[in-house]
Amino acid sequence: MAYKTIYPYTGEVLKEYANHTEADLEDALAKGHALYKKWRKENALEERKAQLHLVADLLRRDCDKYAKAMVYDMGKLLDEAKFEVGLCADIADYYADKVDEFLKPEPFPTPAGEAYCVRQATGIVFAVEPWNFPFYQVMRVFAPNFIVGNPIILKHASNCPGSAEAFDNLCREAGCEEGAFKNLFLSYDLVSKAIADPRVQGACLTGSERGGASIAEAAGKNLKKSSLELGGNDAFIVLDDADMDEVKSLLFFARLYNAGQVCVSSKRFIVTEKNYDRFVADLKEEFAKAKCGDPMASDTTLAPLSSAVAKRDVLQAIKEAIDDGAQCIYGNELVDLPGFFVMPTILVNVTKDNSLYNREIFGPVGVVYKVKDEAEAIALANDSSYGLGNTIFGSDLQHAREVGEQIETGMSCINAGFTTLPELPFGGVKNSGYGRELSRLGFNAFVNEHLIFTPKETIARHK
Ligand code: NAP
């Protein structure tokens, strides 16, 4: 069976799940579509608001249960998982609270008459989600679509079926109608079939470029709208006037949170000459604080990677980088524990011809680059096929923002680690994907912005 919970701390298979069948998919499509039609007729917005608030309440009440499901699936620290559950509750509340404002008809002034747009549901959205934030990634799609009246069918990552099932049960417990949210353990073939089905009106994926290309291809072939949240190789730019104490305080979080398996973790540290030596010393010191161990224990600070394959891939990427001339100045030693741990590792001397130069490492590995000045930092940050996020450190905030605006990414954080909040848009450019999740922009992703236009002649005739 493809869908399994294998506990990354021990390697033990905790549970296997049978795949859903084509008949299960048909049932989900039929129920989702019937519900979409019903909601278009009856609206039921007040009911959905109450259900979404209840989803938030249940998440907060049963935080431990949901957090543990994630820990068993993909190994993150329990405290990180609890934070994720809380964030999901905030996202659910946010959309339930904001929907009236987001649904207000938007006027489009024209001398030709009266025009406005209403935002309406379009139908089932098919979501393909990754394992690194098993609840948060699903909530980013579920909350805005559910509240507007788009049913969701989820295909989650094959290594987090426990979390997928828990999310499905959560929706049921909150009283969401049948068809509103359905998790299915599907093969890739059935995913393509689902996206081709006329009852599905949109497809989204968070994951790798490979996965994204395949979902976008299925969507494009069938003229469906799609949105992709893909990988990143985010820069962490330290300008001459950076407050180095502030920088140091964020280094552990920037690269080691979630064992480095974050699309927006800082993967490339780009530091001007002035601060380089201090920066490298600080990064080593912060990485040395990592304590590998039981993800459920509160004194563990570095979780195992999500799977044996993830560990193999990270070690292989480090090896290839070193073979290509990179120098390892910290880490890359075996961790003497049974789980899928990788020691925090720092690489320097990664030149343009190195395999790592334009590659995302999804694990606790930081690459440090020394640059002459700010212009060189910006050029290096932009020399990437990715464009998800980045962080810029400088004491002159306005100047740091102006540097941020010169980086070809979807998100820039100033003097802060990467940040996600319900009210802030999330997404990238270039090979990091297209479309935005969260905020008002995420709400608009799969809505019909329906124009209602009355020409002035018509208005005059009907006075
Ligand atoms: P992945 O292999 O693309 O998997 C993500 C999801 O896509 C999983 O559910 C996977 O299912 C599914 N999938 C992959 N290929 C598919 C296909 N051909 N047809 C149907 N479904 C397919 O990604 P990953 O490597 O596990 O995830 C990590 C990546 O996600 C990193 O690159 C990370 O940066 C990115 N990410 C991006 C964001 C963002 O917001 N931009 C957020 C988090 C993560 P299976 O598990 O069954 O293969």
Short mmCIF file of C-alpha atoms and ligand atoms in Angstrom, two decimals:
data_model
loop_
_atom_site.label_atom_id
_atom_site.label_comp_id
_atom_site.label_asym_id
_atom_site.label_seq_id
_atom_site.Cartn_x
_atom_site.Cartn_y
_atom_site.Cartn_z
CA MET A 1 0.00 0.00 0.00
CA ALA A 2 1.34 3.43 -0.95
CA TYR A 3 -0.16 5.43 1.94
CA LYS A 4 1.67 4.69 5.18
CA THR A 5 2.51 6.30 8.46
CA ILE A 6 6.17 5.48 9.09
CA TYR A 7 7.34 7.22 12.26
CA PRO A 8 10.51 9.10 11.27
CA TYR A 9 11.94 8.89 14.79
CA THR A 10 12.01 5.09 14.79
CA GLY A 11 11.42 4.00 11.19
CA GLU A 12 8.51 1.88 12.38
CA VAL A 13 5.48 1.42 10.13
CA LEU A 14 2.61 2.51 12.37
CA LYS A 15 -0.30 2.14 9.96
CA GLU A 16 -1.03 1.39 6.32
CA TYR A 17 -4.02 2.64 4.39
CA ALA A 18 -5.72 1.09 1.37
CA ASN A 19 -6.01 3.26 -1.73
CA HIS A 20 -9.38 4.67 -2.62
CA THR A 21 -10.87 3.41 -5.85
CA GLU A 22 -12.33 5.03 -8.94
CA ALA A 23 -15.79 4.39 -7.47
CA ASP A 24 -14.79 6.29 -4.30
CA LEU A 25 -13.62 9.16 -6.46
CA GLU A 26 -16.90 9.17 -8.40
CA ASP A 27 -18.83 9.23 -5.13
CA ALA A 28 -16.80 12.22 -3.88
CA LEU A 29 -17.26 14.08 -7.17
CA ALA A 30 -21.00 13.44 -7.19
CA LYS A 31 -21.46 14.55 -3.58
CA GLY A 32 -19.21 17.58 -3.97
CA HIS A 33 -20.96 18.71 -7.13
CA ALA A 34 -24.44 18.25 -5.66
CA LEU A 35 -23.41 20.31 -2.66
CA TYR A 36 -21.95 23.06 -4.86
CA LYS A 37 -25.27 23.30 -6.73
CA LYS A 38 -27.20 23.34 -3.46
CA TRP A 39 -25.00 26.09 -2.02
CA ARG A 40 -25.42 28.16 -5.23
CA LYS A 41 -29.17 28.01 -4.68
CA GLU A 42 -29.44 28.27 -0.89
CA ASN A 43 -26.20 30.14 -0.15
CA ALA A 44 -25.90 28.70 3.39
CA LEU A 45 -23.11 31.17 4.14
CA GLU A 46 -24.13 31.61 7.78
CA GLU A 47 -23.99 27.82 8.31
CA ARG A 48 -20.55 27.63 6.72
CA LYS A 49 -19.27 30.51 8.86
CA ALA A 50 -20.44 28.71 12.01
CA GLN A 51 -18.88 25.43 10.85
CA LEU A 52 -15.58 27.09 10.05
CA HIS A 53 -15.49 28.75 13.48
CA LEU A 54 -16.23 25.34 14.97
CA VAL A 55 -13.33 23.84 13.00
CA ALA A 56 -11.14 26.49 14.68
CA ASP A 57 -12.56 25.72 18.13
CA LEU A 58 -12.05 21.98 17.71
CA LEU A 59 -8.48 22.50 16.55
CA ARG A 60 -7.73 24.51 19.68
CA ARG A 61 -9.57 22.09 21.95
CA ASP A 62 -7.94 18.95 20.53
CA CYS A 63 -4.61 20.54 19.62
CA ASP A 64 -2.56 17.66 21.05
CA LYS A 65 -4.42 15.02 19.07
CA TYR A 66 -3.91 16.78 15.73
CA ALA A 67 -0.33 17.72 16.55
CA LYS A 68 0.56 14.11 17.39
CA ALA A 69 -0.94 12.86 14.13
CA MET A 70 1.52 15.11 12.31
CA VAL A 71 4.47 14.08 14.48
CA TYR A 72 3.84 10.39 13.79
CA ASP A 73 3.42 10.99 10.05
CA MET A 74 6.43 13.17 9.32
CA GLY A 75 8.44 13.57 12.51
CA LYS A 76 8.24 17.29 13.25
CA LEU A 77 8.68 18.48 16.82
CA LEU A 78 5.51 18.30 18.88
CA ASP A 79 5.82 21.99 19.80
CA GLU A 80 6.12 22.94 16.14
CA ALA A 81 3.10 20.78 15.35
CA LYS A 82 1.07 22.47 18.09
CA PHE A 83 1.99 25.86 16.69
CA GLU A 84 0.81 24.65 13.28
CA VAL A 85 -2.56 23.56 14.70
CA GLY A 86 -3.00 27.01 16.29
CA LEU A 87 -2.15 28.72 13.02
CA CYS A 88 -4.74 26.58 11.23
CA ALA A 89 -7.37 27.64 13.76
CA ASP A 90 -6.46 31.28 13.11
CA ILE A 91 -6.80 30.79 9.35
CA ALA A 92 -10.23 29.19 9.78
CA ASP A 93 -11.41 32.07 12.00
CA TYR A 94 -9.94 34.64 9.64
CA TYR A 95 -11.95 33.47 6.62
CA ALA A 96 -15.14 33.02 8.62
CA ASP A 97 -14.75 36.59 9.94
CA LYS A 98 -13.70 38.19 6.66
CA VAL A 99 -16.01 36.55 4.18
CA ASP A 100 -18.70 39.25 4.29
CA GLU A 101 -16.12 41.90 3.47
CA PHE A 102 -14.59 39.76 0.71
CA LEU A 103 -18.00 39.11 -0.85
CA LYS A 104 -19.01 42.78 -1.04
CA PRO A 105 -19.81 43.59 -4.68
CA GLU A 106 -16.94 45.56 -6.19
CA PRO A 107 -17.93 48.56 -8.33
CA PHE A 108 -16.18 49.10 -11.67
CA PRO A 109 -16.83 52.76 -12.55
CA THR A 110 -17.46 53.32 -16.27
CA PRO A 111 -19.03 56.14 -18.28
CA ALA A 112 -20.87 53.41 -20.21
CA GLY A 113 -23.27 52.60 -17.36
CA GLU A 114 -23.28 50.79 -14.05
CA ALA A 115 -20.96 47.85 -13.42
CA TYR A 116 -19.98 45.72 -10.48
CA CYS A 117 -18.52 42.28 -9.83
CA VAL A 118 -19.85 39.71 -7.42
CA ARG A 119 -17.63 36.89 -6.24
CA GLN A 120 -19.16 33.45 -6.53
CA ALA A 121 -18.18 29.84 -6.09
CA THR A 122 -17.18 27.91 -9.20
CA GLY A 123 -17.30 24.25 -8.16
CA ILE A 124 -15.06 21.54 -6.75
CA VAL A 125 -11.39 22.40 -6.21
CA PHE A 126 -8.96 19.47 -6.28
CA ALA A 127 -6.04 19.97 -3.87
CA VAL A 128 -2.75 18.05 -3.90
CA GLU A 129 -0.75 18.79 -0.77
CA PRO A 130 2.69 17.97 0.72
CA TRP A 131 3.77 16.47 4.01
CA ASN A 132 5.93 19.23 5.48
CA PHE A 133 3.00 21.09 7.05
CA PRO A 134 0.31 18.42 6.90
CA PHE A 135 -2.49 20.57 8.40
CA TYR A 136 -1.49 24.11 7.45
CA GLN A 137 -1.13 23.34 3.74
CA VAL A 138 -4.60 21.82 3.65
CA MET A 139 -6.16 24.64 5.67
CA ARG A 140 -4.74 27.24 3.26
CA VAL A 141 -6.93 25.75 0.55
CA PHE A 142 -9.85 24.47 2.59
CA ALA A 143 -10.83 27.62 4.53
CA PRO A 144 -11.16 30.15 1.67
CA ASN A 145 -12.80 27.68 -0.70
CA PHE A 146 -15.18 26.15 1.80
CA ILE A 147 -16.37 29.57 2.95
CA VAL A 148 -17.14 30.76 -0.57
CA GLY A 149 -18.87 27.47 -1.44
CA ASN A 150 -16.27 25.47 -3.37
CA PRO A 151 -16.14 21.84 -2.14
CA ILE A 152 -12.64 20.39 -1.76
CA ILE A 153 -11.27 16.97 -2.65
CA LEU A 154 -7.83 16.35 -1.16
CA LYS A 155 -5.04 14.07 -2.29
CA HIS A 156 -2.47 14.35 0.48
CA ALA A 157 1.13 13.12 0.46
CA SER A 158 1.47 9.35 0.77
CA ASN A 159 3.55 9.71 3.97
CA CYS A 160 0.97 11.67 5.94
CA PRO A 161 -2.25 9.67 5.75
CA GLY A 162 -2.89 9.96 9.50
CA SER A 163 -3.02 13.76 9.25
CA ALA A 164 -5.18 13.59 6.12
CA GLU A 165 -7.67 11.33 7.85
CA ALA A 166 -7.65 13.52 10.98
CA PHE A 167 -8.44 16.62 8.89
CA ASP A 168 -11.34 14.79 7.22
CA ASN A 169 -12.71 13.72 10.61
CA LEU A 170 -12.32 17.26 11.92
CA CYS A 171 -14.53 18.65 9.13
CA ARG A 172 -17.12 16.01 9.84
CA GLU A 173 -17.07 16.72 13.57
CA ALA A 174 -17.58 20.42 12.85
CA GLY A 175 -20.75 19.54 10.96
CA CYS A 176 -19.52 20.39 7.45
CA GLU A 177 -21.99 18.84 5.04
CA GLU A 178 -21.12 15.66 3.21
CA GLY A 179 -19.21 16.56 0.07
CA ALA A 180 -17.73 19.76 1.52
CA PHE A 181 -14.34 18.17 2.16
CA LYS A 182 -13.18 14.71 1.21
CA ASN A 183 -9.75 13.17 1.65
CA LEU A 184 -8.98 10.38 -0.81
CA PHE A 185 -5.91 8.14 -0.92
CA LEU A 186 -5.53 8.25 -4.70
CA SER A 187 -3.04 7.03 -7.27
CA TYR A 188 -1.53 9.62 -9.63
CA ASP A 189 -3.73 8.26 -12.44
CA LEU A 190 -6.87 8.96 -10.49
CA VAL A 191 -5.63 12.45 -9.66
CA SER A 192 -5.37 13.20 -13.39
CA LYS A 193 -8.79 11.68 -13.94
CA ALA A 194 -10.29 13.83 -11.20
CA ILE A 195 -8.79 17.02 -12.62
CA ALA A 196 -10.18 16.15 -16.06
CA ASP A 197 -13.70 15.70 -14.68
CA PRO A 198 -16.05 18.56 -15.66
CA ARG A 199 -17.32 18.84 -12.09
CA VAL A 200 -13.85 19.92 -10.95
CA GLN A 201 -13.24 23.61 -11.68
CA GLY A 202 -9.80 24.17 -10.21
CA ALA A 203 -6.66 22.35 -9.19
CA CYS A 204 -3.89 23.38 -6.85
CA LEU A 205 -0.69 21.78 -5.69
CA THR A 206 1.89 22.58 -3.09
CA GLY A 207 5.01 20.54 -3.61
CA SER A 208 7.88 19.99 -6.01
CA GLU A 209 8.35 21.31 -9.53
CA ARG A 210 7.90 17.75 -10.82
CA GLY A 211 4.56 17.33 -9.06
CA GLY A 212 3.50 20.87 -10.00
CA ALA A 213 4.24 20.37 -13.68
CA SER A 214 2.14 17.24 -13.75
CA ILE A 215 -0.87 18.88 -12.05
CA ALA A 216 -0.56 21.99 -14.23
CA GLU A 217 -0.39 19.78 -17.33
CA ALA A 218 -3.59 17.94 -16.38
CA ALA A 219 -5.28 21.25 -15.55
CA GLY A 220 -4.08 22.95 -18.75
CA LYS A 221 -5.17 20.07 -20.96
CA ASN A 222 -8.65 20.33 -19.48
CA LEU A 223 -8.79 24.15 -19.36
CA LYS A 224 -8.97 24.29 -15.60
CA LYS A 225 -7.59 27.10 -13.51
CA SER A 226 -4.59 26.04 -11.41
CA SER A 227 -2.40 27.45 -8.70
CA LEU A 228 1.02 26.13 -7.74
CA GLU A 229 3.06 26.66 -4.56
CA LEU A 230 6.44 25.08 -5.29
CA GLY A 231 9.94 25.01 -3.90
CA GLY A 232 12.30 27.81 -3.05
CA ASN A 233 15.96 28.61 -2.62
CA ASP A 234 15.38 31.65 -0.47
CA ALA A 235 18.10 34.19 0.15
CA PHE A 236 18.86 35.61 3.59
CA ILE A 237 20.64 38.85 2.79
CA VAL A 238 22.80 40.54 5.40
CA LEU A 239 23.56 44.14 4.44
CA ASP A 240 26.45 46.21 5.79
CA ASP A 241 24.23 47.99 8.32
CA ALA A 242 22.54 44.84 9.68
CA ASP A 243 22.18 44.49 13.42
CA MET A 244 24.24 41.32 13.82
CA ASP A 245 22.75 40.43 17.22
CA GLU A 246 19.31 40.50 15.64
CA VAL A 247 20.58 38.37 12.74
CA LYS A 248 22.09 35.84 15.11
CA SER A 249 18.87 35.51 17.09
CA LEU A 250 17.03 34.34 13.97
CA LEU A 251 19.53 31.92 12.45
CA PHE A 252 18.34 28.73 14.11
CA PHE A 253 14.73 29.39 13.14
CA ALA A 254 15.66 30.53 9.63
CA ARG A 255 17.24 27.24 8.63
CA LEU A 256 16.46 24.56 11.21
CA TYR A 257 12.74 25.05 11.89
CA ASN A 258 10.83 21.92 10.82
CA ALA A 259 14.25 20.28 10.35
CA GLY A 260 14.86 22.65 7.46
CA GLN A 261 11.94 21.26 5.49
CA VAL A 262 10.24 24.57 4.81
CA CYS A 263 9.71 25.97 1.34
CA VAL A 264 10.58 29.44 2.67
CA SER A 265 13.46 28.54 4.96
CA SER A 266 16.58 30.52 4.28
CA LYS A 267 18.73 28.28 2.13
CA ARG A 268 21.25 30.79 0.80
CA PHE A 269 22.89 33.14 3.30
CA ILE A 270 24.29 36.08 1.33
CA VAL A 271 26.50 38.26 3.49
CA THR A 272 28.52 41.34 2.62
CA GLU A 273 32.27 41.20 3.32
CA LYS A 274 31.98 43.48 6.33
CA ASN A 275 29.87 41.03 8.34
CA TYR A 276 30.97 37.71 6.84
CA ASP A 277 33.37 36.41 9.51
CA ARG A 278 31.05 37.27 12.39
CA PHE A 279 28.13 35.73 10.49
CA VAL A 280 29.88 32.41 9.88
CA ALA A 281 30.95 32.18 13.53
CA ASP A 282 27.37 32.89 14.65
CA LEU A 283 25.86 30.38 12.26
CA LYS A 284 28.21 27.65 13.52
CA GLU A 285 27.39 28.54 17.10
CA GLU A 286 23.64 28.43 16.45
CA PHE A 287 23.79 25.17 14.47
CA ALA A 288 25.85 23.61 17.27
CA LYS A 289 22.93 24.19 19.64
CA ALA A 290 20.73 21.72 17.73
CA LYS A 291 19.67 18.78 19.87
CA CYS A 292 18.44 15.79 17.89
CA GLY A 293 16.09 13.41 19.65
CA ASP A 294 12.53 12.42 20.40
CA PRO A 295 10.22 14.86 18.57
CA MET A 296 7.71 14.54 21.40
CA ALA A 297 10.25 15.72 24.02
CA SER A 298 10.22 19.42 24.80
CA ASP A 299 14.04 19.69 24.97
CA THR A 300 14.57 18.33 21.45
CA THR A 301 15.25 21.16 19.03
CA LEU A 302 15.98 19.32 15.78
CA ALA A 303 13.53 16.79 14.39
CA PRO A 304 14.37 13.89 12.10
CA LEU A 305 13.66 14.33 8.40
CA SER A 306 10.31 13.11 7.16
CA SER A 307 11.43 9.84 5.59
CA ALA A 308 14.37 7.62 4.73
CA VAL A 309 14.22 8.93 1.16
CA ALA A 310 14.30 12.54 2.36
CA LYS A 311 17.44 11.78 4.41
CA ARG A 312 19.09 9.98 1.50
CA ASP A 313 18.33 12.88 -0.86
CA VAL A 314 19.75 15.53 1.48
CA LEU A 315 22.95 13.53 2.12
CA GLN A 316 23.31 12.92 -1.60
CA ALA A 317 22.88 16.63 -2.39
CA ILE A 318 25.58 17.49 0.20
CA LYS A 319 27.92 14.90 -1.29
CA GLU A 320 27.40 16.13 -4.84
CA ALA A 321 27.98 19.73 -3.73
CA ILE A 322 31.27 18.75 -2.07
CA ASP A 323 32.30 16.69 -5.10
CA ASP A 324 31.67 19.82 -7.16
CA GLY A 325 34.04 21.88 -5.00
CA ALA A 326 31.98 23.12 -2.06
CA GLN A 327 33.68 23.19 1.33
CA CYS A 328 31.91 21.86 4.40
CA ILE A 329 32.77 24.07 7.39
CA TYR A 330 30.37 22.49 9.85
CA GLY A 331 28.35 19.28 10.19
CA ASN A 332 27.86 16.49 7.64
CA GLU A 333 28.57 13.86 10.29
CA LEU A 334 26.49 10.82 11.12
CA VAL A 335 23.88 11.26 13.81
CA ASP A 336 24.00 8.20 16.01
CA LEU A 337 20.25 7.74 16.39
CA PRO A 338 17.91 5.31 14.65
CA GLY A 339 15.61 7.97 13.11
CA PHE A 340 16.04 9.87 9.85
CA PHE A 341 18.31 12.58 11.30
CA VAL A 342 20.71 14.78 9.38
CA MET A 343 23.24 16.90 11.24
CA PRO A 344 22.99 20.64 10.57
CA THR A 345 25.56 21.39 7.90
CA ILE A 346 27.17 24.57 6.57
CA LEU A 347 28.68 24.75 3.09
CA VAL A 348 30.73 27.53 1.52
CA ASN A 349 32.55 27.98 -1.82
CA VAL A 350 29.48 27.00 -3.82
CA THR A 351 30.30 28.36 -7.26
CA LYS A 352 27.96 28.85 -10.19
CA ASP A 353 28.96 25.53 -11.73
CA ASN A 354 28.17 23.61 -8.51
CA SER A 355 25.13 21.30 -8.59
CA LEU A 356 23.87 23.02 -5.43
CA TYR A 357 24.02 26.55 -6.82
CA ASN A 358 20.50 26.38 -8.22
CA ARG A 359 19.05 23.50 -6.22
CA GLU A 360 16.73 23.43 -3.22
CA ILE A 361 18.01 21.31 -0.32
CA PHE A 362 15.04 20.28 1.80
CA GLY A 363 16.84 19.73 5.09
CA PRO A 364 19.11 21.39 7.67
CA VAL A 365 21.79 22.65 5.29
CA GLY A 366 22.83 26.28 4.88
CA VAL A 367 25.03 27.64 2.11
CA VAL A 368 26.91 30.85 2.89
CA TYR A 369 28.08 33.24 0.20
CA LYS A 370 30.43 36.19 0.72
CA VAL A 371 29.67 39.18 -1.52
CA LYS A 372 31.48 42.48 -2.03
CA ASP A 373 28.47 44.73 -1.64
CA GLU A 374 24.74 45.11 -1.82
CA ALA A 375 24.60 45.14 -5.63
CA GLU A 376 26.38 41.80 -5.71
CA ALA A 377 24.01 40.45 -3.05
CA ILE A 378 20.96 41.41 -5.11
CA ALA A 379 22.43 39.93 -8.29
CA LEU A 380 23.24 36.65 -6.53
CA ALA A 381 19.81 36.44 -4.89
CA ASN A 382 18.20 36.88 -8.30
CA ASP A 383 20.44 34.34 -10.01
CA SER A 384 18.04 31.50 -9.28
CA SER A 385 15.28 29.70 -11.10
CA TYR A 386 13.22 29.98 -7.89
CA GLY A 387 11.45 33.05 -6.55
CA LEU A 388 9.50 32.22 -3.42
CA GLY A 389 10.65 34.38 -0.48
CA ASN A 390 13.66 36.05 1.04
CA THR A 391 14.68 37.99 4.12
CA ILE A 392 16.74 41.16 4.26
CA PHE A 393 18.62 42.49 7.24
CA GLY A 394 19.62 46.15 7.50
CA SER A 395 19.17 48.88 10.10
CA ASP A 396 17.82 51.40 7.59
CA LEU A 397 14.37 49.85 7.18
CA GLN A 398 13.34 51.90 4.18
CA HIS A 399 16.53 50.99 2.40
CA ALA A 400 16.11 47.30 3.30
CA ARG A 401 12.58 47.41 1.84
CA GLU A 402 13.95 48.96 -1.35
CA VAL A 403 16.47 46.12 -1.57
CA GLY A 404 13.58 43.69 -1.05
CA GLU A 405 11.71 45.21 -3.96
CA GLN A 406 14.67 44.45 -6.21
CA ILE A 407 14.55 40.70 -5.49
CA GLU A 408 12.55 38.55 -7.93
CA THR A 409 10.44 36.74 -5.35
CA GLY A 410 6.87 36.63 -4.15
CA MET A 411 7.61 37.57 -0.52
CA SER A 412 10.28 39.62 1.25
CA CYS A 413 10.56 39.90 5.03
CA ILE A 414 12.56 42.74 6.56
CA ASN A 415 14.68 42.05 9.65
CA ALA A 416 12.58 39.00 10.46
CA GLY A 417 12.52 35.30 9.84
CA PHE A 418 10.08 33.99 7.24
CA THR A 419 6.54 34.77 8.27
CA THR A 420 3.10 33.44 7.46
CA LEU A 421 -0.16 34.87 8.76
CA PRO A 422 -3.76 34.34 7.63
CA GLU A 423 -4.00 37.93 6.37
CA LEU A 424 -0.74 37.93 4.35
CA PRO A 425 -0.56 36.52 0.81
CA PHE A 426 1.72 33.54 0.26
CA GLY A 427 3.23 32.47 -3.05
CA GLY A 428 6.04 32.90 -5.51
CA VAL A 429 7.21 33.63 -9.03
CA LYS A 430 9.47 31.80 -11.52
CA ASN A 431 9.74 28.05 -10.78
CA SER A 432 8.32 28.63 -7.30
CA GLY A 433 4.88 28.62 -8.89
CA TYR A 434 2.01 31.00 -9.49
CA GLY A 435 -1.09 32.13 -7.68
CA ARG A 436 -1.39 33.14 -4.04
CA GLU A 437 -2.82 31.44 -0.98
CA LEU A 438 -4.05 33.08 2.26
CA SER A 439 -5.36 36.66 2.62
CA ARG A 440 -7.90 38.21 0.27
CA LEU A 441 -5.79 37.05 -2.69
CA GLY A 442 -6.15 33.41 -1.63
CA PHE A 443 -9.88 33.90 -1.28
CA ASN A 444 -10.05 35.04 -4.91
CA ALA A 445 -8.06 32.08 -6.27
CA PHE A 446 -11.00 29.96 -7.42
CA VAL A 447 -13.93 32.39 -7.40
CA ASN A 448 -15.89 33.65 -10.36
CA GLU A 449 -15.52 37.42 -10.50
CA HIS A 450 -18.86 37.82 -12.14
CA LEU A 451 -19.53 41.14 -13.90
CA ILE A 452 -23.04 42.58 -13.77
CA PHE A 453 -23.24 45.45 -16.27
CA THR A 454 -26.19 47.69 -17.11
CA PRO A 455 -25.52 50.10 -20.01
CA LYS A 456 -26.53 53.75 -19.40
CA GLU A 457 -29.01 53.60 -22.32
CA THR A 458 -30.75 50.69 -20.60
CA ILE A 459 -30.89 52.61 -17.34
CA ALA A 460 -32.36 55.65 -19.15
CA ARG A 461 -35.02 53.52 -20.89
CA HIS A 462 -36.08 51.93 -17.61
CA LYS A 463 -36.31 55.11 -15.52
P1 NAP B 1 5.99 16.35 -4.21
O1 NAP B 1 6.75 15.12 -4.42
O2 NAP B 1 5.64 17.18 -5.41
O3 NAP B 1 4.68 15.96 -3.40
C1 NAP B 1 3.69 16.91 -3.08
C2 NAP B 1 2.33 16.29 -3.34
O4 NAP B 1 2.17 16.07 -4.74
C3 NAP B 1 2.14 14.93 -2.70
O5 NAP B 1 0.80 14.79 -2.32
C4 NAP B 1 2.47 13.98 -3.84
O6 NAP B 1 1.91 12.70 -3.67
C5 NAP B 1 1.84 14.72 -4.99
N1 NAP B 1 2.35 14.38 -6.31
C6 NAP B 1 3.63 14.40 -6.74
N2 NAP B 1 3.69 14.07 -8.06
C7 NAP B 1 2.41 13.85 -8.46
C8 NAP B 1 1.82 13.49 -9.69
N3 NAP B 1 2.56 13.29 -10.79
N4 NAP B 1 0.48 13.33 -9.75
C9 NAP B 1 -0.27 13.52 -8.64
N5 NAP B 1 0.23 13.88 -7.44
C10 NAP B 1 1.56 14.05 -7.35
O7 NAP B 1 6.72 17.36 -3.23
P2 NAP B 1 7.63 16.99 -1.99
O8 NAP B 1 9.01 16.96 -2.52
O9 NAP B 1 7.16 15.86 -1.22
O10 NAP B 1 7.37 18.30 -1.14
C11 NAP B 1 8.32 19.19 -0.82
C12 NAP B 1 8.31 20.35 -1.82
O11 NAP B 1 7.17 21.17 -1.56
C13 NAP B 1 9.51 21.23 -1.64
O12 NAP B 1 10.04 21.57 -2.88
C14 NAP B 1 8.93 22.46 -0.97
O13 NAP B 1 9.68 23.62 -1.17
C15 NAP B 1 7.57 22.52 -1.57
N6 NAP B 1 6.66 23.32 -0.74
C16 NAP B 1 6.21 24.51 -1.23
C17 NAP B 1 5.39 25.32 -0.45
C18 NAP B 1 4.87 26.64 -0.96
O14 NAP B 1 3.93 27.17 -0.38
N7 NAP B 1 5.43 27.19 -2.02
C19 NAP B 1 5.01 24.88 0.81
C20 NAP B 1 5.48 23.67 1.28
C21 NAP B 1 6.31 22.88 0.48
P3 NAP B 1 2.80 11.44 -3.17
O15 NAP B 1 3.22 11.74 -1.78
O16 NAP B 1 1.84 10.31 -3.27
O17 NAP B 1 3.95 11.32 -4.12
#
